[in-house]
XYZ file of C-alpha atoms in Angstrom:
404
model
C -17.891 -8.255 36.337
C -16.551 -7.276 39.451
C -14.688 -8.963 42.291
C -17.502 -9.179 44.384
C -20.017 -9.797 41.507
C -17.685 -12.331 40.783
C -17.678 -13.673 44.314
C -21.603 -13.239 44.947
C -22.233 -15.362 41.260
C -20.354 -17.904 42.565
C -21.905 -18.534 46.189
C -25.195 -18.634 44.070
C -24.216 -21.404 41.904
C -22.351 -23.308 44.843
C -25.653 -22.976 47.261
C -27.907 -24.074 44.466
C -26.438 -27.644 44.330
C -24.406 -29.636 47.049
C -26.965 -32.149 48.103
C -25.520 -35.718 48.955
C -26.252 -38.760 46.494
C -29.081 -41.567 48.057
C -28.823 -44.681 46.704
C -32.347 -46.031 45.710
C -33.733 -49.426 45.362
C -35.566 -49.919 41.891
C -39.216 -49.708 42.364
C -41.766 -49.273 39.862
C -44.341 -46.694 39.437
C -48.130 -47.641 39.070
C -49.643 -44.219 38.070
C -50.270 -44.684 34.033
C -49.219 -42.110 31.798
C -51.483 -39.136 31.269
C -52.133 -37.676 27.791
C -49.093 -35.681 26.861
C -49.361 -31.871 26.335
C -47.664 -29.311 24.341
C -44.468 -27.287 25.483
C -41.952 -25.466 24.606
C -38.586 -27.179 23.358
C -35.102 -25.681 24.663
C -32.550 -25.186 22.051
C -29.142 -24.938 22.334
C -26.786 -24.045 19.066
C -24.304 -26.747 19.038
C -20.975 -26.909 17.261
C -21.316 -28.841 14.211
C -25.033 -29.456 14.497
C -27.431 -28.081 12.847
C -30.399 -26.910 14.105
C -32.615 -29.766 13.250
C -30.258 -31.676 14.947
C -28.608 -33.591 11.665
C -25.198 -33.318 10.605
C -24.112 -29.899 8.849
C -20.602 -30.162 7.936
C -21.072 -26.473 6.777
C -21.485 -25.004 9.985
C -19.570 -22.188 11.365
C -16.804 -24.302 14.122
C -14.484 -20.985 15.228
C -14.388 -21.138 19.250
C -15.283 -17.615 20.566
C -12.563 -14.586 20.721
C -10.366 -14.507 23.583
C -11.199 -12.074 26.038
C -9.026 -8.832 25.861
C -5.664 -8.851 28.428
C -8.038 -6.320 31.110
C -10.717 -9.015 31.028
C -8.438 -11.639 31.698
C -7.073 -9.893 33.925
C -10.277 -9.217 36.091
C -11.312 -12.988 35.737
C -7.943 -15.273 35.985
C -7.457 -18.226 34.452
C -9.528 -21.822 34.857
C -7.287 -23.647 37.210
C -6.138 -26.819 36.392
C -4.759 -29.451 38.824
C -1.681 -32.008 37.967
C -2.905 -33.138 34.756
C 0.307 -35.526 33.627
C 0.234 -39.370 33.668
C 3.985 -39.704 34.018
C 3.555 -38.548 37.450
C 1.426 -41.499 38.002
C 2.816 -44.876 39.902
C 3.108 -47.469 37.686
C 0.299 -49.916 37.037
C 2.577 -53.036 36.268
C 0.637 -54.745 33.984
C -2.304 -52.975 34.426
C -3.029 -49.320 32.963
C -2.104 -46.860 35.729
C -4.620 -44.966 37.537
C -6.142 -41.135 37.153
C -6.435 -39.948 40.943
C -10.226 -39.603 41.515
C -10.169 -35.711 42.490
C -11.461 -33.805 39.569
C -8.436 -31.891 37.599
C -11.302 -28.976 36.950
C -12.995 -26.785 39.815
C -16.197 -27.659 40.977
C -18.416 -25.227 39.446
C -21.738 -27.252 39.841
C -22.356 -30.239 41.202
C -25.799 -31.167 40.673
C -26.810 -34.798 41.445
C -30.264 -36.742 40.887
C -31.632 -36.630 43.869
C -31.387 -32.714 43.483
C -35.202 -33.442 42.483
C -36.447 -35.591 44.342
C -40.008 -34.874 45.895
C -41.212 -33.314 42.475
C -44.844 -34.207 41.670
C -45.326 -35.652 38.612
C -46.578 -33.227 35.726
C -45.245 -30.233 33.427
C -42.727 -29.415 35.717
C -41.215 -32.523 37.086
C -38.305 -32.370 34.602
C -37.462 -28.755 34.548
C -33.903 -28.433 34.359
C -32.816 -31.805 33.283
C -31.886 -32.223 29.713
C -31.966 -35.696 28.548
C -29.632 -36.751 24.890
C -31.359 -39.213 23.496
C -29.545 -41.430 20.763
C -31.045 -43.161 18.197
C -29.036 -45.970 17.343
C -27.780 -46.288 13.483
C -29.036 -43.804 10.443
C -28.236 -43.691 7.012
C -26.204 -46.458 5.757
C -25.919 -48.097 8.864
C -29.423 -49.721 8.743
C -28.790 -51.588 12.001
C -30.378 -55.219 12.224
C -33.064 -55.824 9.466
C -34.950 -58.284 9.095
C -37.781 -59.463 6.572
C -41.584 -59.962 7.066
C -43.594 -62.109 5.226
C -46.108 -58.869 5.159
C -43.133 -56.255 3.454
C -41.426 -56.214 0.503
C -38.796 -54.155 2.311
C -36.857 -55.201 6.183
C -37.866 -53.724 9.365
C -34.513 -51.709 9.839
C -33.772 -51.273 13.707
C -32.721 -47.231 12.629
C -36.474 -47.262 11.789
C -37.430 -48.143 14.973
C -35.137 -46.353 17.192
C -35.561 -43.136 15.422
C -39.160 -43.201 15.977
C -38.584 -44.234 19.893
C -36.507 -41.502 19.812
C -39.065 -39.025 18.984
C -42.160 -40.286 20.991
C -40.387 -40.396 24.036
C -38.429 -36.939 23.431
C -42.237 -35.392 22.896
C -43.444 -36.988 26.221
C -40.230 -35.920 28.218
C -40.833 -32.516 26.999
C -44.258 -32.607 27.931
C -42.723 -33.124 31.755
C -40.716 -30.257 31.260
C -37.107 -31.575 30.600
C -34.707 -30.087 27.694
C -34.678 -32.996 24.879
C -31.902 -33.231 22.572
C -31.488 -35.918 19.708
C -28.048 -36.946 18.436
C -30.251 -37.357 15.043
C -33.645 -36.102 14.153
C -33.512 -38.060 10.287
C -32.174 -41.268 8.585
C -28.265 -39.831 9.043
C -25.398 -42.216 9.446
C -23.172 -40.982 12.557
C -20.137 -42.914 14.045
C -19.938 -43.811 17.506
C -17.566 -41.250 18.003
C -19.690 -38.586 16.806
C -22.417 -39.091 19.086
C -20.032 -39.440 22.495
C -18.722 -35.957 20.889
C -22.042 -34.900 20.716
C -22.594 -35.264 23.930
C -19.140 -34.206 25.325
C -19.760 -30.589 23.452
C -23.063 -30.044 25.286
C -21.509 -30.617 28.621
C -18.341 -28.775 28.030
C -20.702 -25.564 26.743
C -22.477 -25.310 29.701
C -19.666 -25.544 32.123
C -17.798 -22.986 29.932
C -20.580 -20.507 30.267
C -20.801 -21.387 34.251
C -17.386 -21.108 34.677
C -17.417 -17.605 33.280
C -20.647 -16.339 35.084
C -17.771 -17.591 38.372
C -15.233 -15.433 37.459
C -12.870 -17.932 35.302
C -11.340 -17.368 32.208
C -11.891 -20.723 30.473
C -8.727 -20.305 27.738
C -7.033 -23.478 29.300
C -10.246 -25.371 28.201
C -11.195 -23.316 25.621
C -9.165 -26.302 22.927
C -11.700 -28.660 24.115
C -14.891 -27.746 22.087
C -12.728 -27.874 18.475
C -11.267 -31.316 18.899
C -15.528 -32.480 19.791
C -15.613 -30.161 16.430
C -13.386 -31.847 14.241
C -14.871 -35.385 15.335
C -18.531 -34.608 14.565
C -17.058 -32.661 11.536
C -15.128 -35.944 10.218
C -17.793 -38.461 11.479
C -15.766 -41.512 11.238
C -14.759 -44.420 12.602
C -12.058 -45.772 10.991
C -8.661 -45.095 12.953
C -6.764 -43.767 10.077
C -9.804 -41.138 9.389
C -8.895 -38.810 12.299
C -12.911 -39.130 13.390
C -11.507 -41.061 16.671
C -10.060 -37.865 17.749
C -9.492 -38.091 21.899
C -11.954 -40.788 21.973
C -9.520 -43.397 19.941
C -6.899 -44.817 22.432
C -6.761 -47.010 25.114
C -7.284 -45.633 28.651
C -8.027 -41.445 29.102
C -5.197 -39.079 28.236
C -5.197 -35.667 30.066
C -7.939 -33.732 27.867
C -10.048 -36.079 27.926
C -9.516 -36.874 31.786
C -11.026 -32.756 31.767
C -14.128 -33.498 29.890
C -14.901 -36.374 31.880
C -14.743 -34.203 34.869
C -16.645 -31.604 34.072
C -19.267 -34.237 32.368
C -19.573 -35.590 35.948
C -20.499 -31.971 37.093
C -23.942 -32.803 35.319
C -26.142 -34.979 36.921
C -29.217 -33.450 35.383
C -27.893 -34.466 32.115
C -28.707 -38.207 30.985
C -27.548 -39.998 27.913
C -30.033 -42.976 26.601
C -29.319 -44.451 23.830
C -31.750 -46.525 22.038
C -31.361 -50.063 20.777
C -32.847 -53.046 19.410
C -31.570 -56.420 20.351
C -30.646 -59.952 17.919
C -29.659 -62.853 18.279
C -29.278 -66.091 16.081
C -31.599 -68.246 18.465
C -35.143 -66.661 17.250
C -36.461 -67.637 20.538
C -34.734 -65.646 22.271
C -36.845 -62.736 23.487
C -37.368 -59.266 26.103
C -36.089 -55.677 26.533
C -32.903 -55.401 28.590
C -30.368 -52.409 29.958
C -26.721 -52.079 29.552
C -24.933 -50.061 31.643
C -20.522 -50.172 32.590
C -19.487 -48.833 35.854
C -16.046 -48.425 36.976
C -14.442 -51.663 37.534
C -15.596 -52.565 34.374
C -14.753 -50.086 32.562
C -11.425 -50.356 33.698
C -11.326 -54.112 33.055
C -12.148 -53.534 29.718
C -9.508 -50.904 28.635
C -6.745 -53.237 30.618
C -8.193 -56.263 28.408
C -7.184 -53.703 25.188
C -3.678 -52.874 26.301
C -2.671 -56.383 26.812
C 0.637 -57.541 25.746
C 1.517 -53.953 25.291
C 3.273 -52.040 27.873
C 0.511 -50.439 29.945
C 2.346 -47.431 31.241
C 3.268 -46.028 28.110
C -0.626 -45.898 27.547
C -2.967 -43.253 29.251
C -4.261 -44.057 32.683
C -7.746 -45.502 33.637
C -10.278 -42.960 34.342
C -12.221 -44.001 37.323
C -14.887 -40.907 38.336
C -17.688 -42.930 37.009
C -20.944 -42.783 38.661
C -21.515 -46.559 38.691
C -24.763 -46.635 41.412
C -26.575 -43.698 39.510
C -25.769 -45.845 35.834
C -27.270 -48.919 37.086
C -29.758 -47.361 38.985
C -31.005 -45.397 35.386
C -30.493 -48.923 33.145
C -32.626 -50.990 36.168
C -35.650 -48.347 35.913
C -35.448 -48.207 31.993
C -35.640 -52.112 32.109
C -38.111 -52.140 34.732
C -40.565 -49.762 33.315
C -41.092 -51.474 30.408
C -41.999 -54.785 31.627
C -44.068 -53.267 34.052
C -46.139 -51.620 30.601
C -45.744 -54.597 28.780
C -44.960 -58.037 31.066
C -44.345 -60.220 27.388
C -40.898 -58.189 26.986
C -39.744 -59.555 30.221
C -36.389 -61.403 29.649
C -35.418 -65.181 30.898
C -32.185 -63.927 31.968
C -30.231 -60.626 31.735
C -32.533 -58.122 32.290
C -29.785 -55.683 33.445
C -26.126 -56.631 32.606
C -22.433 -54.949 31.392
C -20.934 -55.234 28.256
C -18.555 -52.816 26.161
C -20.383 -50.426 24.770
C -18.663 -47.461 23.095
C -21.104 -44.803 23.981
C -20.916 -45.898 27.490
C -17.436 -46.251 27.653
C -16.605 -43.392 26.265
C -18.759 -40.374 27.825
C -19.090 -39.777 31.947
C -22.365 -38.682 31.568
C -25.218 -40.861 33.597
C -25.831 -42.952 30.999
C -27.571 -46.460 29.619
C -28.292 -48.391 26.470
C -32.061 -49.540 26.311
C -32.807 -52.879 23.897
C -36.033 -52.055 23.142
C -36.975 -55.825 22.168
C -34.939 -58.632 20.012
C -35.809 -57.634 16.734
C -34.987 -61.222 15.668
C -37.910 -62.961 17.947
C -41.270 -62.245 16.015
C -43.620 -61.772 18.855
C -41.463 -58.618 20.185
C -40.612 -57.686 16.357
C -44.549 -57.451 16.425
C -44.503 -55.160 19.449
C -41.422 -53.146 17.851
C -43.521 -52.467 14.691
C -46.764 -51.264 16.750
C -46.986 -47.453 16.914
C -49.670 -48.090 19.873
C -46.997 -50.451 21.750
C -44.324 -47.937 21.248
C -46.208 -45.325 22.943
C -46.887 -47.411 25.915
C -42.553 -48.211 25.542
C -42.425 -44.557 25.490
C -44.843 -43.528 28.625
C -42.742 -46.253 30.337
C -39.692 -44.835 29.308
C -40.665 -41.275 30.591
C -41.986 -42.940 34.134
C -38.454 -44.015 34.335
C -36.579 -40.867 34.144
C -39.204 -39.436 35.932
C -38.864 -41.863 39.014
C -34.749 -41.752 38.356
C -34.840 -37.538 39.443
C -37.906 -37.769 41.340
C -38.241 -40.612 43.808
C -35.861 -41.269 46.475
């Protein structure tokens, strides 16, 4: 690529984006779902996935070849800003602070409302990719809980999986680019599936920040260590499956992939949930979401009684406004469907959540229902009730990109 190729790719991807971020009031559609229709699905070959979208601890993880010393040459290297905490001011007895400009260039910066004033039909969702994680798999059977109909416990992996899959079909059927952290009954840690994600994300800006004119070598570590988590698939702190994702606060690399995962607005993470609770009365479908302050809260509540600036800083380029704004319509949308999953209290709140925590991609857990309350463990075990869930689900994200 030339210099002025180069130059001219660039002004391309820069004019195709830059539009300001509205902040929207939740309102809920009333047009019903129509009938969902066939289309094609996007793939993307992701390290350590296979292409069914279940683990494959077989699969080839060697990063590309470097480019030659004339390509470098003719591209120069990814800049990267002042990437090191110790020239941070101390946070006293709080973690210290990342500053909020991004350490990465801005290759892209698309943002929801990028969309907005698309009717709704096969090509509403064009160009947004949605993750959607099915909570549990394998051994990690979730909540379960016993019928006096089955021999066997409605396992909440059961029922997310199967979430998972209507509402990828009916997303497709808009047009958007579906990926599942799982696609079968396969146990992955928490750490896998923020990996999962993070790999996706840091793909796509490498192969943006090429088409630019950068060399991506100073990134080009990034995609291994996601590698070697989804590769170990483990939680456990001595395992090595924690990888960048295991301490307290964000050290330097993965300050990086949380700025380029904020390049990607028209990338969502959902992650699909079942709620329980000891009271069996308790009932409803509610949204989780953590936005800045609380994230940061959170980590400062973890390195208490240790001394915080030895520890890596707070990251704080979360898009809090967009992550409640996603969990609110999620929540919304399905108690406009079905009014009986409508919670007492709580219908939106914040609580530590790893996959939340732990990826800067617009993102929100959705409790489908309290498993442990039979009248929604009723709805939960419906096929025709999760397809409304699932039409409702897809009005969301439709409304999220779409509506102002």
């Amino acid at each position: 690529m030339t210099a002025k190729q180069a130059e001219r790719a660039l002004a391309v991807i820069m004019a195709a984006a830059g539009v300001l971020l509205l902040l929207s009031l939740f309102g809920v559609l009333g047009a019903p779902w129509p009938h969902s229709s066939d289309s094609t699905e996007t793939e993307m070959k992701m390290t350590g996935q296979a292409e069914n979208g279940d683990l494959n601890q077989d699969q080839d993880v060697t990063p590309p070849p470097a480019e030659t010393d004339e390509e470098i040459a003719a591209l120069g290297l990814l800049p990267l800003a002042d990437n090191d905490p110790d020239s941070l001011t101390p946070g006293g007895t709080a973690l210290r602070s990342w500053p909020a400009d991004s350490v990465v260039p801005q290759i892209r910066d698309v943002t929801r409302t990028s969309f907005v004033g698309r009717d709704f039909g096969p090509e509403a969702l064009s160009g947004i990719t949605v993750i959607l994680d099915a909570a549990h798999g394998g051994a990690d059977n979730g909540q379960g809980v016993f019928t006096a109909l089955d021999d066997e416990p409605v396992y909440e992996k059961t029922i997310t999986l199967k979430m998972a899959q209507m509402l990828g079909e009916r997303l497709r059927s808009l047009g958007a680019n579906v990926i599942y952290t799982r696609t079968g009954d396969t146990e992955l840690s928490l750490f896998y599936r923020v990996a999962f994600a993070a790999d996706y994300a840091l793909l796509a800006y490498g192969e943006e920040a090429a088409l630019a004119g950068y060399d991506i070598e100073p990134i080009r570590h990034l995609r291994p260590l996601m590698s070697d988590i989804m590769r170990i698939n483990q939680s456990s702190a001595d395992s090595g499956g924690r990888g960048l994702f295991g301490n307290i606060g964000t050290p330097p690399d993965l300050r990086i992939i949380y700025d380029i995962e904020r390049q990607y607005g028209d990338i969502l993470l959902i992650s699909l949930q079942t709620g329980f609770s000891a009271d069996e009365s308790i009932r409803g479908a509610h949204a989780v979401y953590m936005s800045n302050s609380y994230i940061a809260s959170v980590n400062n509540g973890y390195a208490a009684g240790q001394p915080a600036d030895t520890l890596p800083p707070n990251y704080a380029g979360y898009n809090s406004e967009d992550r409640f704004r996603l969990a609110g319509l999620l929540q919304a949308h399905i108690v406009s469907q079905i009014p009986s999953l409508a919670p007492e209290n709580e219908p939106v709140r914040e609580e530590d959540m790893a996959v939340l925590r732990l990826s800067n991609l617009n993102s929100a857990v959705i409790e489908l229902g309290m498993l442990s309350n039979p009248e929604d463990r009723a709805i939960l075990t419906d096929d025709e009730s999760l397809g409304t869930m699932a039409n409702a689900l897809t009005n969301a994200v439709y409304q999220y990109y779409c509506l102002p």
